Amino acid sequence: MPIGDLPLLRAARREATDFTPVWLMRQAGRYLPEYRALRERYKFLDLCKSPDAAATVTLQPVKRFPLDAAILFADILLVVEPMGVGLEFARGDGPVIHTPLRSRGDVERLARIDARDALPFVFETVRIVRRELDRRVPLIGFAGAPFTVASYLVEGGASRDYLETKTLMYRDPVAWHALMGVLVGVTADYLNGQIEAGVQAVQLFDSWVGALSADDYRTFVLPYSRALIRALAPGIPVIHFGTGTAALLPSMQEAGGDVIGLDWRVDLGQAWARLGPDVAVQGNLDPAVLMADPDQIRLRVRAILARAAGRPGHIFNLGHGVLQHTPVDHVAALIDMVHELSSKSGER
Ligand code: CP3
C-alpha cells in the first residue's frame, strides 16, 4: 500500500477510510511500564537527546497497541534550550526555564539559532523510527506553536493565568511581536527539518492558547501561526491543536491546518459544523474517561463516533494527552473500540 493510503493520512485529506484511525497524544509516556523502565536510566532531556533510546520510546506504544500513527518522542521545549534560556525538567515539577524573558532586552538577547544545526538528535530519531516502522504506520512530527512556546519562555514554567505572558503582550507589543517572529522562523526550520528526515504529518501544539480572548488571538497569535503553517513543506498534513479553544476555533482554522484538534470540552459534531466541511477534525475523548470502566469508555467512544457520523476526515484522539495513572489495558480497550465501532465492514 502506498504510504499516503494509510488511514490516518487519508483521513487528514478527508478521504474515506475503512475505520476511524486513532492515535493518542502522549501515547509514549509514564503510564507505560516500559517507558518508566527506560526513564530509570535516563533523565528526561537526555532521553530526548539519545536517538536510539528516543526511537525506542516512540515505538513502544505502536508495538503494544494497533495504533494508526506513531508520534515522535521529543518535547515542545527542546527548541528553546539552544536559545540559551536554561531549560530543565525537574522531577515531578515539569519544565523550568531559568532565565525567563520579561522585557524587550531579554527578547533581543535570545540566541538566534539554526534549528537544523541545533537539534540533530531529533532528526536522527526520526530517521531511526522511519526505518523501524517500515511503512506500517505514519510517523507524526511536532512542535509547539509560537504562543505556547512563548508562554513558557515568558512565564519560566507552567502557569495558571499567563499573567507574565499577557503583561508582556499588552505592555510591550513590540517585544511580543519580535519574540513571536523569532519563534516562527526557528519552528519552521525545525518542522521542515523533521519533514526532510521523514515525518509524514506534523502536529502543532498550541496547548495553552485557550487562555486568550478571540480578539487577542487574532492580534497577537494568528498572524504567526499562519506564517509558520505557510512556511512548511507542502504535501505534509498539519494538525493544529489547542485546548480551551471553543471561542477560537474559527480563528485557528483561519491560521491554517488540514486537521483541527479539538479538546473534550466541545461537542465534536457542533465544532465540526462551525468549522465547515473543508477541514478534518481530531479528537476528542476526555483523557479522564480512561480512568472509568471499559463499559463507560465504550459509551463515550460511541458518542464521539456518532457525532462524527462516519464522515470522512475524523481522526480519533483524546482531547489532550494520556494521563500518568491511566490503566494500560484501558488504552488497549479504547483503541480496539474505536476500530470496531467505526468499522465499515462490521456492525456499526
Ligand atoms: O507521545 C507523545 O505525545 C510524544 C511525546 C511528547 C512529550 N511532550 C513527551 C513528554 C509530546 C508531543 C510532548 C508535547 C508537549 N510538551 C506539550 C504539548 C502537549 C501538551 O501536553 O499540551 C507541552 C505543553 C510540553 C511541555 C512539557 N513536557 C510539560 C508541561 C511536561 C511536564 C508535565 C508532565 O506531563 O510531566 C513535559 C514532560 C514530558 N514530555 C513528559 C513526556 C513523556 C514526562 C516526562 C517524564 O518522563 O517525567
Short mmCIF file of C-alpha atoms and ligand atoms in Angstrom, two decimals:
data_model
loop_
_atom_site.label_atom_id
_atom_site.label_comp_id
_atom_site.label_asym_id
_atom_site.label_seq_id
_atom_site.Cartn_x
_atom_site.Cartn_y
_atom_site.Cartn_z
CA MET A 1 0.00 0.00 0.00
CA PRO A 2 1.42 3.45 -0.86
CA ILE A 3 2.17 5.26 2.38
CA GLY A 4 -0.28 8.03 1.50
CA ASP A 5 -3.11 5.49 1.62
CA LEU A 6 -2.60 4.70 5.30
CA PRO A 7 -5.87 5.54 7.13
CA LEU A 8 -4.51 8.46 9.15
CA LEU A 9 -3.14 10.21 6.05
CA ARG A 10 -6.34 9.55 4.09
CA ALA A 11 -8.44 10.94 6.95
CA ALA A 12 -6.24 14.06 7.12
CA ARG A 13 -7.19 14.66 3.46
CA ARG A 14 -10.87 13.93 4.28
CA GLU A 15 -10.86 10.75 2.20
CA ALA A 16 -12.93 7.72 3.19
CA THR A 17 -11.31 5.03 5.37
CA ASP A 18 -12.47 1.53 6.36
CA PHE A 19 -12.39 2.56 10.03
CA THR A 20 -11.62 5.68 12.02
CA PRO A 21 -7.87 5.98 12.57
CA VAL A 22 -6.76 6.54 16.16
CA TRP A 23 -3.61 7.71 17.94
CA LEU A 24 -3.19 9.35 21.33
CA MET A 25 -1.34 12.43 22.44
CA ARG A 26 1.29 11.31 24.99
CA GLN A 27 0.86 7.72 23.82
CA ALA A 28 4.50 7.26 24.81
CA GLY A 29 4.93 8.20 28.42
CA ARG A 30 4.70 7.45 32.10
CA TYR A 31 1.55 5.30 32.04
CA LEU A 32 3.61 2.65 30.14
CA PRO A 33 5.82 0.42 32.34
CA GLU A 34 8.36 0.03 29.51
CA TYR A 35 8.71 3.83 29.37
CA ARG A 36 9.18 4.08 33.13
CA ALA A 37 11.83 1.35 32.95
CA LEU A 38 13.85 3.28 30.35
CA ARG A 39 13.39 6.52 32.31
CA GLU A 40 15.20 4.94 35.27
CA ARG A 41 18.32 5.05 33.12
CA TYR A 42 17.95 8.50 31.52
CA LYS A 43 16.97 11.96 32.65
CA PHE A 44 14.10 13.26 30.51
CA LEU A 45 16.22 15.65 28.41
CA ASP A 46 18.96 13.04 27.97
CA LEU A 47 16.33 10.59 26.75
CA CYS A 48 15.15 13.12 24.17
CA LYS A 49 18.74 13.67 23.05
CA SER A 50 19.62 9.96 22.67
CA PRO A 51 18.28 8.95 19.25
CA ASP A 52 18.31 5.18 19.82
CA ALA A 53 16.51 5.48 23.16
CA ALA A 54 14.08 8.16 21.89
CA ALA A 55 13.29 5.93 18.90
CA THR A 56 12.66 3.00 21.24
CA VAL A 57 10.22 5.12 23.27
CA THR A 58 8.48 6.34 20.09
CA LEU A 59 7.96 2.71 19.06
CA GLN A 60 6.84 1.37 22.47
CA PRO A 61 3.14 2.22 22.08
CA VAL A 62 2.95 1.12 18.43
CA LYS A 63 4.48 -2.24 19.35
CA ARG A 64 1.98 -2.73 22.17
CA PHE A 65 -1.24 -1.43 20.52
CA PRO A 66 -2.67 -1.39 16.96
CA LEU A 67 -2.36 2.40 16.74
CA ASP A 68 -2.71 4.19 13.41
CA ALA A 69 0.25 6.52 13.92
CA ALA A 70 3.45 6.88 15.86
CA ILE A 71 4.36 10.27 17.33
CA LEU A 72 7.96 11.26 17.62
CA PHE A 73 9.24 11.18 21.19
CA ALA A 74 10.60 14.65 21.91
CA ASP A 75 9.28 17.77 23.64
CA ILE A 76 7.96 21.13 22.50
CA LEU A 77 10.58 22.86 24.64
CA LEU A 78 13.66 21.24 23.06
CA VAL A 79 13.93 24.19 20.64
CA VAL A 80 14.31 26.75 23.42
CA GLU A 81 17.34 25.16 25.09
CA PRO A 82 19.84 26.17 22.37
CA MET A 83 18.39 29.70 22.54
CA GLY A 84 20.20 29.98 25.85
CA VAL A 85 17.36 30.28 28.38
CA GLY A 86 18.39 27.40 30.66
CA LEU A 87 15.85 24.59 30.29
CA GLU A 88 15.46 21.96 32.97
CA PHE A 89 12.91 19.24 33.66
CA ALA A 90 12.79 18.92 37.43
CA ARG A 91 11.32 15.64 38.64
CA GLY A 92 7.59 15.97 39.12
CA ASP A 93 7.58 19.73 38.58
CA GLY A 94 7.50 19.94 34.81
CA PRO A 95 9.70 22.24 32.76
CA VAL A 96 11.59 25.18 34.26
CA ILE A 97 13.24 27.99 32.31
CA HIS A 98 15.94 29.59 34.41
CA THR A 99 16.09 32.98 32.68
CA PRO A 100 12.54 33.82 31.56
CA LEU A 101 12.01 36.69 29.11
CA ARG A 102 10.30 39.69 30.64
CA SER A 103 11.45 42.66 28.51
CA ARG A 104 12.41 43.78 25.05
CA GLY A 105 16.07 43.46 26.04
CA ASP A 106 15.53 39.85 27.10
CA VAL A 107 13.99 39.07 23.71
CA GLU A 108 16.89 40.74 21.91
CA ARG A 109 19.39 38.64 23.86
CA LEU A 110 17.82 35.33 22.76
CA ALA A 111 20.38 33.34 20.77
CA ARG A 112 19.38 33.23 17.09
CA ILE A 113 19.74 29.56 16.26
CA ASP A 114 19.53 27.41 13.17
CA ALA A 115 17.20 24.63 14.33
CA ARG A 116 18.62 22.26 11.74
CA ASP A 117 22.09 22.53 13.32
CA ALA A 118 20.97 22.80 16.92
CA LEU A 119 18.73 19.72 17.13
CA PRO A 120 20.44 16.97 15.10
CA PHE A 121 19.40 14.28 17.61
CA VAL A 122 15.71 14.87 16.80
CA PHE A 123 16.24 14.34 13.07
CA GLU A 124 18.32 11.24 13.77
CA THR A 125 15.48 9.86 15.94
CA VAL A 126 13.08 10.43 13.04
CA ARG A 127 15.35 8.53 10.63
CA ILE A 128 15.70 5.57 13.00
CA VAL A 129 11.95 5.39 13.66
CA ARG A 130 11.13 5.55 9.96
CA ARG A 131 13.48 2.66 9.23
CA GLU A 132 11.94 0.60 12.03
CA LEU A 133 8.32 1.40 11.18
CA ASP A 134 8.85 0.33 7.60
CA ARG A 135 5.66 1.98 6.27
CA ARG A 136 3.34 0.19 8.71
CA VAL A 137 2.01 3.41 10.22
CA PRO A 138 2.87 7.05 9.55
CA LEU A 139 5.17 8.98 11.87
CA ILE A 140 3.85 12.29 13.20
CA GLY A 141 6.38 15.03 13.95
CA PHE A 142 5.51 18.02 16.09
CA ALA A 143 6.44 21.37 17.55
CA GLY A 144 4.96 23.83 19.97
CA ALA A 145 3.07 26.67 18.33
CA PRO A 146 4.62 30.12 18.82
CA PHE A 147 2.18 31.24 21.54
CA THR A 148 2.56 28.14 23.71
CA VAL A 149 6.36 28.13 23.45
CA ALA A 150 6.42 31.89 24.13
CA SER A 151 4.27 31.34 27.22
CA TYR A 152 6.93 29.01 28.69
CA LEU A 153 9.72 31.41 27.76
CA VAL A 154 7.97 34.32 29.46
CA GLU A 155 6.46 32.54 32.47
CA GLY A 156 9.53 30.40 33.12
CA GLY A 157 7.36 27.31 33.53
CA ALA A 158 3.75 26.24 33.77
CA SER A 159 1.17 28.89 34.59
CA ARG A 160 -2.47 29.14 35.56
CA ASP A 161 -3.34 32.66 34.40
CA TYR A 162 -0.50 33.52 31.94
CA LEU A 163 -0.15 36.88 33.64
CA GLU A 164 3.52 37.45 32.74
CA THR A 165 2.80 36.49 29.15
CA LYS A 166 -0.17 38.84 28.88
CA THR A 167 1.73 41.59 30.67
CA LEU A 168 4.48 41.48 28.03
CA MET A 169 1.90 41.26 25.25
CA TYR A 170 -0.12 44.25 26.47
CA ARG A 171 2.69 46.44 27.84
CA ASP A 172 5.26 45.92 25.14
CA PRO A 173 3.60 44.66 21.96
CA VAL A 174 6.79 45.41 20.00
CA ALA A 175 8.74 42.95 22.17
CA TRP A 176 5.91 40.41 21.89
CA HIS A 177 5.79 40.63 18.10
CA ALA A 178 9.59 40.34 17.93
CA LEU A 179 9.51 37.19 20.09
CA MET A 180 6.75 35.60 18.02
CA GLY A 181 8.64 36.42 14.81
CA VAL A 182 11.76 34.67 16.12
CA LEU A 183 9.75 31.60 17.11
CA VAL A 184 8.08 31.37 13.68
CA GLY A 185 11.46 31.19 11.94
CA VAL A 186 13.01 28.68 14.33
CA THR A 187 9.91 26.47 14.44
CA ALA A 188 9.51 26.45 10.65
CA ASP A 189 13.11 25.29 10.23
CA TYR A 190 12.65 22.72 12.98
CA LEU A 191 9.49 21.22 11.45
CA ASN A 192 10.87 21.32 7.91
CA GLY A 193 13.94 19.50 9.26
CA GLN A 194 11.66 16.82 10.72
CA ILE A 195 9.83 16.56 7.38
CA GLU A 196 13.14 16.18 5.48
CA ALA A 197 14.13 13.46 7.96
CA GLY A 198 10.91 11.57 7.20
CA VAL A 199 7.87 12.53 9.30
CA GLN A 200 4.65 12.13 7.31
CA ALA A 201 2.40 14.53 9.21
CA VAL A 202 3.02 17.25 11.78
CA GLN A 203 1.07 18.44 14.78
CA LEU A 204 1.34 21.98 16.03
CA PHE A 205 0.65 22.07 19.79
CA ASP A 206 -0.88 25.37 20.88
CA SER A 207 -1.84 23.73 24.15
CA TRP A 208 -2.34 26.86 26.25
CA VAL A 209 -3.73 29.32 23.68
CA GLY A 210 -7.21 28.96 25.22
CA ALA A 211 -6.03 31.49 27.83
CA LEU A 212 -6.62 34.25 25.26
CA SER A 213 -9.73 36.08 24.09
CA ALA A 214 -10.66 35.73 20.42
CA ASP A 215 -9.58 39.34 19.78
CA ASP A 216 -6.18 38.83 21.39
CA TYR A 217 -5.72 35.58 19.47
CA ARG A 218 -6.32 37.43 16.22
CA THR A 219 -3.96 40.29 17.08
CA PHE A 220 -1.14 38.55 18.90
CA VAL A 221 -1.13 34.95 17.66
CA LEU A 222 -2.98 34.25 14.42
CA PRO A 223 -0.52 36.04 12.07
CA TYR A 224 2.37 34.00 13.50
CA SER A 225 0.67 30.60 13.50
CA ARG A 226 -0.42 31.33 9.93
CA ALA A 227 3.09 32.36 8.82
CA LEU A 228 4.50 29.21 10.40
CA ILE A 229 2.00 26.87 8.75
CA ARG A 230 2.55 28.58 5.39
CA ALA A 231 6.32 28.11 5.71
CA LEU A 232 6.02 24.31 5.97
CA ALA A 233 6.87 21.98 3.12
CA PRO A 234 3.74 21.31 1.02
CA GLY A 235 2.03 17.92 0.95
CA ILE A 236 2.51 17.10 4.63
CA PRO A 237 -0.75 17.34 6.59
CA VAL A 238 -0.75 19.75 9.52
CA ILE A 239 -2.82 19.05 12.64
CA HIS A 240 -3.46 22.29 14.54
CA PHE A 241 -4.29 21.56 18.18
CA GLY A 242 -5.10 23.58 21.28
CA THR A 243 -7.14 23.26 24.48
CA GLY A 244 -9.81 25.60 25.82
CA THR A 245 -10.28 26.78 22.25
CA ALA A 246 -14.11 26.77 21.87
CA ALA A 247 -14.05 30.55 21.28
CA LEU A 248 -11.01 30.38 19.00
CA LEU A 249 -11.73 27.51 16.62
CA PRO A 250 -12.71 29.57 13.54
CA SER A 251 -9.62 31.77 14.02
CA MET A 252 -7.38 28.74 14.47
CA GLN A 253 -8.80 27.36 11.24
CA GLU A 254 -8.04 30.67 9.54
CA ALA A 255 -4.45 30.38 10.77
CA GLY A 256 -4.31 27.05 8.99
CA GLY A 257 -4.09 23.30 9.28
CA ASP A 258 -5.60 20.38 7.42
CA VAL A 259 -6.93 18.98 10.68
CA ILE A 260 -8.17 20.95 13.70
CA GLY A 261 -7.54 19.24 17.03
CA LEU A 262 -10.46 19.55 19.47
CA ASP A 263 -10.30 19.23 23.24
CA TRP A 264 -13.02 17.37 25.19
CA ARG A 265 -14.92 20.49 26.25
CA VAL A 266 -16.54 20.94 22.85
CA ASP A 267 -19.14 18.80 21.13
CA LEU A 268 -17.30 17.33 18.16
CA GLY A 269 -20.36 17.48 15.90
CA GLN A 270 -21.12 21.11 16.69
CA ALA A 271 -17.47 22.16 16.43
CA TRP A 272 -17.10 20.44 13.05
CA ALA A 273 -20.32 22.09 11.84
CA ARG A 274 -18.89 25.50 12.79
CA LEU A 275 -15.60 24.77 11.06
CA GLY A 276 -17.34 23.57 7.92
CA PRO A 277 -16.70 20.67 5.57
CA ASP A 278 -13.32 21.82 4.24
CA VAL A 279 -11.30 20.70 7.24
CA ALA A 280 -10.74 17.43 9.09
CA VAL A 281 -11.06 17.17 12.88
CA GLN A 282 -9.19 15.24 15.54
CA GLY A 283 -10.44 14.29 18.98
CA ASN A 284 -11.88 14.42 21.44
CA LEU A 285 -12.37 11.99 24.36
CA ASP A 286 -11.74 13.42 27.83
CA PRO A 287 -8.47 11.76 28.94
CA ALA A 288 -10.02 11.23 32.39
CA VAL A 289 -12.64 8.90 30.85
CA LEU A 290 -9.85 6.32 30.54
CA MET A 291 -9.99 6.03 34.34
CA ALA A 292 -13.57 4.68 34.04
CA ASP A 293 -14.63 1.07 33.44
CA PRO A 294 -14.47 -0.22 29.85
CA ASP A 295 -18.29 -0.18 29.57
CA GLN A 296 -18.30 3.54 30.30
CA ILE A 297 -15.39 4.14 27.92
CA ARG A 298 -17.33 2.32 25.23
CA LEU A 299 -20.39 4.56 25.65
CA ARG A 300 -18.23 7.65 25.35
CA VAL A 301 -16.40 6.36 22.27
CA ARG A 302 -19.72 5.54 20.66
CA ALA A 303 -20.99 9.06 21.39
CA ILE A 304 -17.98 10.69 19.72
CA LEU A 305 -18.18 8.40 16.70
CA ALA A 306 -21.92 9.21 16.42
CA ARG A 307 -21.07 12.92 16.31
CA ALA A 308 -18.55 12.33 13.55
CA ALA A 309 -21.33 10.30 11.88
CA GLY A 310 -18.99 8.36 9.61
CA ARG A 311 -17.99 11.46 7.64
CA PRO A 312 -14.52 11.20 6.15
CA GLY A 313 -11.97 13.36 7.94
CA HIS A 314 -12.22 12.26 11.58
CA ILE A 315 -9.08 11.17 13.41
CA PHE A 316 -9.89 9.77 16.85
CA ASN A 317 -7.74 11.02 19.74
CA LEU A 318 -8.11 12.20 23.29
CA GLY A 319 -8.91 15.85 23.91
CA HIS A 320 -5.43 16.17 25.48
CA GLY A 321 -2.63 13.81 26.47
CA VAL A 322 -2.87 10.41 28.21
CA LEU A 323 -2.75 10.96 31.99
CA GLN A 324 0.02 9.38 34.05
CA HIS A 325 -2.16 6.99 36.07
CA THR A 326 -4.20 5.68 33.12
CA PRO A 327 -4.58 1.86 33.18
CA VAL A 328 -2.70 0.39 30.22
CA ASP A 329 -5.47 -2.13 29.49
CA HIS A 330 -7.98 0.73 29.17
CA VAL A 331 -5.81 2.28 26.46
CA ALA A 332 -5.73 -1.08 24.68
CA ALA A 333 -9.52 -1.37 25.02
CA LEU A 334 -10.05 2.17 23.70
CA ILE A 335 -8.07 1.56 20.53
CA ASP A 336 -9.94 -1.69 19.82
CA MET A 337 -13.29 0.01 20.48
CA VAL A 338 -12.57 2.85 18.05
CA HIS A 339 -11.63 0.37 15.33
CA GLU A 340 -14.52 -1.97 16.00
CA LEU A 341 -17.28 0.60 16.45
CA SER A 342 -16.21 2.62 13.40
CA SER A 343 -15.58 -0.33 11.12
CA LYS A 344 -17.45 -0.07 7.81
CA SER A 345 -17.33 -3.82 7.27
CA GLY A 346 -18.58 -4.89 10.70
CA GLU A 347 -21.52 -3.93 12.92
CA ARG A 348 -21.92 -0.16 13.36
O1 CP3 B 1 3.84 10.56 22.99
C1 CP3 B 1 3.87 11.77 22.69
O2 CP3 B 1 2.88 12.51 22.67
C2 CP3 B 1 5.19 12.34 22.21
C3 CP3 B 1 5.98 12.99 23.18
C4 CP3 B 1 5.60 14.34 23.74
C5 CP3 B 1 6.08 14.75 25.01
N1 CP3 B 1 5.76 16.06 25.18
C6 CP3 B 1 6.86 13.91 25.93
C7 CP3 B 1 6.89 14.25 27.36
C8 CP3 B 1 4.92 15.41 23.19
C9 CP3 B 1 4.15 15.51 21.90
C10 CP3 B 1 5.03 16.50 24.12
C11 CP3 B 1 4.48 17.84 23.87
C12 CP3 B 1 4.46 18.81 24.97
N2 CP3 B 1 5.43 19.05 25.90
C13 CP3 B 1 3.45 19.75 25.18
C14 CP3 B 1 2.23 19.90 24.31
C15 CP3 B 1 1.25 18.84 24.63
C16 CP3 B 1 0.52 19.07 25.89
O3 CP3 B 1 0.69 18.28 26.80
O4 CP3 B 1 -0.22 20.05 25.90
C17 CP3 B 1 3.79 20.52 26.30
C18 CP3 B 1 2.96 21.63 26.90
C19 CP3 B 1 5.05 20.08 26.74
C20 CP3 B 1 5.86 20.62 27.85
C21 CP3 B 1 6.02 19.61 28.91
N3 CP3 B 1 6.83 18.49 28.82
C22 CP3 B 1 5.43 19.61 30.19
C23 CP3 B 1 4.45 20.65 30.70
C24 CP3 B 1 5.91 18.48 30.85
C25 CP3 B 1 5.67 18.14 32.30
C26 CP3 B 1 4.31 17.68 32.54
C27 CP3 B 1 4.31 16.21 32.56
O5 CP3 B 1 3.41 15.61 31.98
O6 CP3 B 1 5.23 15.68 33.19
C28 CP3 B 1 6.75 17.77 29.96
C29 CP3 B 1 7.44 16.49 30.23
C30 CP3 B 1 7.15 15.37 29.28
N4 CP3 B 1 7.11 15.49 27.92
C31 CP3 B 1 6.97 14.00 29.63
C32 CP3 B 1 6.80 13.31 28.43
C33 CP3 B 1 6.63 11.82 28.26
C34 CP3 B 1 7.01 13.44 31.04
C35 CP3 B 1 8.44 13.44 31.42
C36 CP3 B 1 8.83 12.32 32.36
O7 CP3 B 1 9.14 11.23 31.88
O8 CP3 B 1 8.88 12.59 33.56
#
